Amino acid sequence: VLKLSGKWISIEEPKIIKGYTEVIKKLVTEGIRPVIVVGGGSVARNYINAARLFNVPESHLDILGIEASRLNALLLASILQRYAYPRIPRDLNEFLNIWYSSDLVVICGGFQPGQSTTAVAALVAESIGCNLIINATRVEGVYDKDPRKHSDAKMFKKITLTELEEILSASSSFKAGGYEVIDPLAMNIMKRSKIYMRVVYGGNPENILKVVLEDADIGTLIIPE
Amino acid sequence: VLKLSGKWISIEEPKIIKGYTEVIKKLVTEGIRPVIVVGGGSVARNYINAARLFNVPESHLDILGIEASRLNALLLASILQRYAYPRIPRDLNEFLNIWYSSDLVVICGGFQPGQSTTAVAALVAESIGCNLIINATRVEGVYDKDPRKHSDAKMFKKITLTELEEILSASSSFKAGGYEVIDPLAMNIMKRSKIYMRVVYGGNPENILKVVLEDADIGTLIIPE
Amino acid sequence: VLKLSGKWISIEEPKIIKGYTEVIKKLVTEGIRPVIVVGGGSVARNYINAARLFNVPESHLDILGIEASRLNALLLASILQRYAYPRIPRDLNEFLNIWYSSDLVVICGGFQPGQSTTAVAALVAESIGCNLIINATRVEGVYDKDPRKHSDAKMFKKITLTELEEILSASSSFKAGGYEVIDPLAMNIMKRSKIYMRVVYGGNPENILKVVLEDADIGTLIIPE
Amino acid sequence: VLKLSGKWISIEEPKIIKGYTEVIKKLVTEGIRPVIVVGGGSVARNYINAARLFNVPESHLDILGIEASRLNALLLASILQRYAYPRIPRDLNEFLNIWYSSDLVVICGGFQPGQSTTAVAALVAESIGCNLIINATRVEGVYDKDPRKHSDAKMFKKITLTELEEILSASSSFKAGGYEVIDPLAMNIMKRSKIYMRVVYGGNPENILKVVLEDADIGTLIIPE
Amino acid sequence: VLKLSGKWISIEEPKIIKGYTEVIKKLVTEGIRPVIVVGGGSVARNYINAARLFNVPESHLDILGIEASRLNALLLASILQRYAYPRIPRDLNEFLNIWYSSDLVVICGGFQPGQSTTAVAALVAESIGCNLIINATRVEGVYDKDPRKHSDAKMFKKITLTELEEILSASSSFKAGGYEVIDPLAMNIMKRSKIYMRVVYGGNPENILKVVLEDADIGTLIIPE
Amino acid sequence: VLKLSGKWISIEEPKIIKGYTEVIKKLVTEGIRPVIVVGGGSVARNYINAARLFNVPESHLDILGIEASRLNALLLASILQRYAYPRIPRDLNEFLNIWYSSDLVVICGGFQPGQSTTAVAALVAESIGCNLIINATRVEGVYDKDPRKHSDAKMFKKITLTELEEILSASSSFKAGGYEVIDPLAMNIMKRSKIYMRVVYGGNPENILKVVLEDADIGTLIIPE
C-alpha cells in the first residue's frame, strides 16, 4: 500500500504525477500489485475553506475533502489507463470487491468523515494482509521536533508506535505536524495487525522504487510496537 | 430548473454563492422546489488540462469534468444544509429516485460523457414536466456575434431554437461561444418537449428571483420552435 | 464495438439471432472481445406507441425504449450463455466496471433518454479506446438520398463526418432516415476521438466477420473528419 | 395489493390499461395506497419462446419473463405519472425502501426465478401487513374443473387454501390452469400470514372498485385456512 | 453446489468448520470451484424466537433468518480468506455478478423470505448449469419415516422427486422433518432443470470429498423425475 | 442520537428490548425523531472468538462484529415495525439518504472496521447537527477507576473530554474498560463539533426518557472541551 500526499498527485505538479505513473508501471512490471491512496491536497483545502465561510458542519467539510481526494485519485487512474481500475472505491467494502474481481492497480481517496487518508491506507493494508505502508509525505520522515520551526530537529531512522505516541502527546504544539504523517486510527490498526510504515519524501517518486525493489533504508521506519 | 454556470458556484466566488443560497431559500419560502444544475467551472478545466498532458482519452476527460461539477454541486448542497438533499445524483435514474422520495431541493452536476450540464438541465426538466430552464451564464444572453470580439454584437430578446441553430451553424468560429449557452442534445430535448430557456447573466443572483417571481423580461428567451 | 439494429436481435428473427451468436463465438475464438450494443426494435416501438396514447412525456417514452433494448440485449446474452456477461449495464460507469472485472463479451442496450443506441456504441468505443464501430443496420450503407424513395439513390463507399453532416442538414426530409444510421452525439464523439464507423447490412451476420477478419470493403465507411 | 395479469397491462390492451389507471387514481383519491403487481403477458411468452429455441436454461427464461413483466410495470407507471413511483423495484428489499421513503403507488413486476408474480403479490402483502390480495386474472374465479374444457365447470364463491390444494393435486391435468391463479409459494405465505385473496375477472377494471369500495362478493374468495 | 446446514457452519462447531475449510481447499486444488450455501442454524432460530415474542410478521422473521445465515456465510468466507469471495451475495443477480467477475469460491446465505436455503442452492445450481447439489444435513439421508421417532425407519439409497412428494404429502406429521431436507421450490427447480441432489450427513465433512472425488454412493440420491 | 450497548438489544434480554421499544415509541409521540445505534453484544463476541481460532485478520473480525451489530439493529427495527425504517444503513452516506428520504426512526449498527459503534453515534450526530449523544452502557457512568475492580471507584457527575483523555492515558490497565464507553474517534468528533454525551446505565430503559424529557442529571455528562 502506497499512501501519496495530496500535495503530489495534484493539478499543480504534473511532473511528480508523471514520476509516480512511471513508478507504478515499473512495480506492475515487477509483478507487484500496489494499492495507492491519494490525499486531498490543495483542492480539498480550497473547498473546505470556502465551505467554512458558511458554517458548514465538520462532517460535511470532511465529505468535501473526501470527494476532492477521490477527484485526485480519478486523475491518477485516468492517466494510468489500462494499469488501473477506472473506478475509485467509496469504502472498504467496495475496495474489497474491486480488489477481488480484477487484477488491476486500485486507487483510493478518502472513505469516511473523521479519518485521514493515512487511516484509509492502514484499513486497506490490514484487509488484504499487507504488512508495509509507504507514506510519501511532504517531509523527509518523522522528526523529534517540527523541522520547519527548529533547525536542530532530528529525523528518526526508526521509531516504535509507542514512542511516536509519546512524542505526539508530549508536544501539543507539534500535533498538527505529527498528524500530517499519521493519525490515531492508523496507529491503532497498525499496532493490532503488525503493519510497518516507512515515511519518505514524496517529492521524489524514485524513493518508492528504492524502498520496494532495493529495500533502501531511507526516511523513517515506524515499527508497530 | 436552474442551470448555474460552474463559474458562479466556485471556490473563487463566495459572494456569488452566498447570493444563490439566499435566492434558493427565498424560492423555497415561496413554495417553489427548484432543481439546480451546476457546471464544472475552473476546477473542471484545471483537471482536464492536467490530464490532457498525458493523452487521456476524451471520455475520461469528460468524467473528470463531471466529477468536478459534482464537487461544486456538493459544495452548494453543504452550504444549503437542510434545504437541499445531501447527495448529488449520478444519473437521471438517481435524480428521479431522489426527486420522488424527498421534498428537498435537488442539486445536480454532470451525468455522462459527451453531454454538457445544460443538457442535464434539459433532461431533468423534461423528466419532471417542467417547461422553463433558467440558464445563468457568464454572458448577458444570446448574441448574433461573439460579444467579446465584436463591439456591435446585438443581444436577442427572443430567439427560436431553429433560428439559433442557423446562427450557430452559419458561424463556425462562433460555435464554441454558442455552445457555452446551449448544445445540440439540450436543443433537441427542448424542442421535442416544448421547454423554454431564459439565458441571464449569472453574476447577479437576483436575476433568478426577477425571472421567477416577477416574470421579468431580462436576458434572452429561447423559444422551443 | 458492434452496433446491432433492434430489427435483427428480435423475437421475430430467430435465424438472424442464430447467425449473430455464431459470429460472436467465432470472434471470441479468434481472440477478439467485442462489445455488442443492441437497439430496441419493434418491441420498443410498440411500448412507445402504447404510452404515447396516454400523453406520456418524451423522456419516459425514451426510458421505455431503453428498457426494451435492454430486454433484447438480455435475450442475446441468455443465448450466448458462458460467452457473455449475464447482466446488461445501465450506464457507462456500469459498463466500465463489467469490462474491467470480467473477460467476457459485454452486451448493452440503451443508456439514457435523449440519445440513440448508436451514441451508446460511440460512448463505449471511446471509453475503451476502440477506433472502429460496425453498425449493422436495416440498410446497406449511407446513401445520398433515401433509397426507399429514390431508385437512383447512390451508396457512398466512403464519406467523412463533415460531408455526412452537410447531407443531413441539407435534406431535412431525409433526416429521419439518416438518423437511423447515426445521430449528432455519436458524430460528435467519433469526431473528437477519431473513431471510424462501417455501416453494413445487418440482415446478413456474415458481414461482420468479413469486415473484422477479412477487412472487407463492404457498405459505407464513415471517416471521422 | 392488486395483482394484475400481464394479459391486461399489455401493449395490446390500451383500453383496459386506461380503465386500470382510472381505478388506481380513484383508489388514491379515496385515501387508499395500493401496490400493483403486473405479470409478463404475451411479451414475456414471446421472449421465453424465442430463447427456448436456443436451449437457454430455465432460470434465464424466468429472468427474461421477469424483465418483460417489469417493462409492463414501467408502462403502467409511465402512464400514471405523478401517482406512481417511477422506478420498478427489483426485489423485496428495494420494494420496502420505496414503500417507506415515498407515499406514491408502487408498481412491481417479477422478483426472482422460480416464483410467479402472484407469489410476489403475496410476499409484498405479507411484508407490509396487508391481508387482502385482489387477483385480476383472465378467468372469472376458481373453478372445480378447467372452464375452458368443461362446460359444466362450477365456480366457487369461497374456497379454503386446503381445499384448493386438494383440487390442484387431484387433477394433474388441471394444474397448469390452476397455477395461473396461484402457486405453492403464494399459498404458503398466505397461509402462514392469514392473507385472503379474491380472484376476479381482470378484463373489467371496475371489478376492483367494486371489491375495494363496495366490498362486493364477486369472483372467488380464497380463505387462508 | 454444496448446501451446508446452519448446524455445521456455526459458532458452536469450530471443528466441523475446520473440516469444511479443508474440504473446500482440497476441492479448489483439484480444479473444482464449488458454490457453498450456508443455513441459519441456531443463531437464526434464536433471533426468530426473540422477534416472535413481539408478534413480528413472518416475512420479517424470515429476513432475520436470512441475515443470520449470511453471518454464518461471512464467518466461513473470513476463515477461507483468499480462497473465497469476501462478500456474501444478497440475491441471484448479485451471485451471478460475483460468479462471472471472479474465479473464487462463492459463499451464499439466504436470498428472500418464503424460501429455504435449499431453494437457494437449487436456484444457484440452475443458473450456472450445475446438475448436482450435495446437501449436508443433520441426518444421514432421506427416510421413509422420521428416524428420530421410528427405530425401523429405512433410509433410501435412491428416490425420485415424484416418490418423495408422495411420501411428504402422505405423512403430514413427517412434513417438518422432510422439509429440513428439501422444500417445494427446490423440488420444482430440480425437476424442471434435471438437477440431482445427494443428501449426506454433514457432521462428517469428508463425506463431501467422497461424493465429489470418489463418486461414493453414500446417503440418498434424489433423482429429478 | 441514542447509543445502545449490544448487551441490551440482544436475544438474551427480551424485557429490556421491550422497554426500549416503549421508550422509542414514547419519544416519537413527543415529536422527537431519535437515531438509535446498536452494538454487537455477545453474538458479535461469539463470532469474533470463533473466527479468531482460525487466525482471521483483525479487519475481518471487525466486519463480523459489524454484521452482528446490524443483526441486532434489524431485530429492533423488526419489533418497532412502522416506527422504524426497515433497512439498516451500511455507512454514513446510506444513513443520510434514509434520514432525508423518510421521517421514520433510523436504526444503525456498525459502519466500518477500526471504529466502535460509539464512534458511529458521534459521526451520525455530527452529520445531522445533533449535539447530544445518550450512551446506554453496562455501567452507571464514567469512573475514576475500574468499578468492577475497585470498590472505592468514584463516578463523575461531569467530566470534560480533556480530563477523560488524561485518565484514560494515565491508567493503561483501565483502558479497555474506558473504551467500552468511548473511543478516540468518538472523542475527536465530539470535540470538534461540540457534541455532549451523557453516559447512563442501559439496563433501565426509563433512564432515556428521564434524560430526554425531564433533563435528569443521571450518570455522567461528558463535556466536549
XYZ file of C-alpha atoms in Angstrom, chain E residues 3-220:
218
model
C -25.595 -26.836 0.716
C -24.390 -26.847 4.327
C -26.899 -26.931 7.150
C -26.535 -23.990 9.518
C -25.937 -26.583 12.192
C -22.479 -27.258 10.807
C -21.203 -23.766 9.985
C -21.855 -22.406 13.404
C -20.006 -20.736 16.215
C -20.656 -23.876 18.254
C -18.846 -26.252 15.890
C -15.339 -24.949 15.183
C -14.032 -28.451 14.433
C -16.634 -29.066 11.761
C -15.892 -25.646 10.274
C -12.227 -26.571 10.164
C -13.141 -29.780 8.360
C -15.147 -27.916 5.749
C -12.420 -25.338 5.132
C -10.042 -28.207 4.408
C -12.579 -29.897 2.153
C -13.128 -26.677 0.191
C -9.420 -26.015 -0.203
C -8.950 -29.603 -1.402
C -11.711 -29.159 -3.992
C -10.090 -25.956 -5.252
C -6.752 -27.739 -5.504
C -8.473 -30.383 -7.639
C -9.649 -27.667 -10.047
C -13.234 -27.610 -8.784
C -14.920 -24.283 -7.990
C -17.766 -25.005 -5.573
C -20.599 -22.690 -4.545
C -21.415 -23.047 -0.844
C -24.844 -22.218 0.591
C -24.980 -21.965 4.373
C -28.098 -22.216 6.556
C -29.017 -20.070 9.522
C -28.652 -22.647 12.320
C -29.224 -21.838 15.954
C -28.414 -18.127 15.684
C -31.245 -17.760 13.146
C -33.582 -19.669 15.445
C -32.641 -17.516 18.431
C -33.311 -14.230 16.621
C -36.563 -15.520 15.131
C -37.727 -16.730 18.525
C -36.845 -13.416 20.151
C -38.745 -11.495 17.462
C -41.726 -13.835 17.627
C -42.329 -12.714 21.212
C -43.205 -9.297 19.768
C -45.574 -10.514 17.004
C -43.156 -9.590 14.222
C -44.664 -10.548 10.802
C -43.477 -13.778 9.220
C -41.618 -12.113 6.357
C -39.544 -10.092 8.803
C -38.779 -13.260 10.766
C -37.528 -14.755 7.503
C -35.375 -11.678 6.920
C -33.782 -12.109 10.356
C -33.090 -15.755 9.484
C -31.592 -14.728 6.153
C -29.275 -12.215 7.782
C -28.204 -14.820 10.348
C -27.419 -17.301 7.550
C -25.407 -14.586 5.810
C -23.466 -14.015 9.035
C -22.596 -17.734 9.084
C -21.599 -17.481 5.415
C -19.400 -14.482 6.225
C -17.749 -16.441 9.041
C -16.857 -19.215 6.611
C -15.648 -16.714 3.993
C -13.485 -14.959 6.603
C -11.866 -18.227 7.537
C -11.267 -19.302 3.922
C -9.614 -15.919 3.221
C -8.092 -15.794 -0.278
C -9.994 -18.897 -1.388
C -13.413 -17.250 -1.070
C -15.031 -14.066 -2.332
C -15.264 -11.746 0.692
C -18.819 -10.562 0.055
C -21.962 -12.631 0.520
C -24.414 -12.084 -2.390
C -27.868 -10.821 -1.400
C -29.761 -12.302 -4.357
C -29.343 -14.355 -7.530
C -28.382 -11.294 -9.550
C -25.516 -10.403 -7.179
C -24.469 -14.042 -7.123
C -24.162 -14.113 -10.925
C -22.172 -10.877 -10.950
C -19.701 -12.302 -8.458
C -19.571 -15.690 -10.179
C -18.673 -14.142 -13.536
C -16.323 -11.424 -12.298
C -14.048 -13.518 -10.073
C -12.762 -17.085 -10.013
C -13.059 -17.575 -6.263
C -15.352 -19.866 -4.278
C -18.657 -18.044 -3.666
C -20.475 -18.473 -0.349
C -24.187 -17.654 -0.036
C -26.722 -17.465 2.772
C -30.458 -16.997 2.254
C -31.885 -14.806 -0.517
C -35.545 -13.955 0.071
C -38.436 -14.506 2.510
C -40.584 -17.547 1.830
C -37.832 -19.851 0.599
C -35.288 -22.111 2.279
C -31.523 -22.084 1.771
C -32.007 -25.414 -0.039
C -34.081 -23.488 -2.601
C -31.191 -21.020 -2.838
C -28.892 -23.951 -3.640
C -31.299 -25.086 -6.375
C -31.601 -21.570 -7.860
C -27.841 -21.164 -7.889
C -27.200 -24.605 -9.388
C -29.752 -23.968 -12.137
C -28.353 -20.557 -13.008
C -24.811 -21.839 -13.552
C -25.790 -25.100 -15.213
C -24.631 -27.360 -12.380
C -26.534 -30.655 -12.165
C -25.642 -31.879 -8.671
C -26.388 -30.426 -5.253
C -24.759 -32.018 -2.242
C -26.956 -31.386 0.771
C -25.024 -31.826 4.015
C -27.783 -32.120 6.612
C -28.202 -33.182 10.211
C -29.432 -36.599 9.076
C -27.849 -39.441 7.087
C -30.249 -39.250 4.146
C -33.959 -39.419 3.247
C -36.027 -41.908 5.295
C -39.480 -43.406 4.837
C -40.409 -42.309 8.352
C -38.939 -39.824 10.796
C -35.817 -41.668 12.014
C -35.841 -39.794 15.296
C -39.226 -41.285 16.180
C -39.248 -44.674 14.466
C -36.419 -47.108 15.100
C -37.443 -49.101 11.993
C -37.194 -46.101 9.686
C -35.454 -47.104 6.452
C -33.146 -44.828 4.504
C -33.493 -44.752 0.709
C -30.422 -45.244 -1.458
C -32.284 -43.561 -4.322
C -35.625 -41.830 -4.592
C -37.295 -39.821 -7.341
C -38.766 -36.389 -6.674
C -42.222 -37.782 -7.520
C -41.864 -40.521 -4.908
C -40.540 -38.020 -2.400
C -43.524 -35.719 -2.964
C -45.870 -38.623 -2.300
C -44.162 -39.545 0.958
C -44.161 -35.938 2.109
C -47.843 -35.336 1.308
C -48.958 -38.723 2.696
C -47.462 -38.197 6.098
C -48.277 -34.694 7.251
C -46.661 -35.333 10.639
C -43.382 -36.056 8.847
C -43.516 -32.877 6.828
C -41.428 -30.733 9.093
C -38.678 -33.345 9.096
C -38.915 -33.786 5.349
C -38.655 -30.106 4.697
C -35.415 -29.979 6.607
C -34.027 -31.741 3.578
C -35.931 -30.113 0.702
C -38.820 -27.716 0.036
C -41.335 -27.393 -2.853
C -39.495 -24.557 -4.623
C -36.265 -26.567 -4.585
C -38.122 -29.637 -5.910
C -39.774 -27.608 -8.639
C -36.458 -26.194 -9.866
C -34.648 -29.525 -9.667
C -37.404 -31.163 -11.692
C -37.561 -28.617 -14.465
C -33.776 -28.371 -14.866
C -32.862 -32.017 -14.153
C -30.682 -31.344 -11.123
C -29.748 -34.266 -8.847
C -29.333 -33.913 -5.088
C -27.281 -36.158 -2.841
C -28.274 -35.922 0.829
C -25.422 -36.829 3.186
C -24.630 -36.488 6.873
C -22.978 -33.077 7.337
C -21.267 -33.845 10.614
C -18.518 -35.604 8.668
C -17.012 -33.130 6.172
C -15.040 -35.925 4.492
C -18.353 -37.112 3.025
C -18.180 -34.256 0.531
C -14.826 -35.367 -0.827
C -16.043 -38.965 -1.057
C -19.003 -37.887 -3.176
C -17.157 -35.433 -5.408
C -13.809 -37.124 -5.888
C -14.682 -40.808 -5.483
C -18.307 -40.695 -6.629
C -19.185 -42.619 -3.440
C -22.713 -43.930 -3.101
C -23.454 -42.619 0.417
C -26.632 -41.092 1.835
C -29.584 -40.706 -0.529
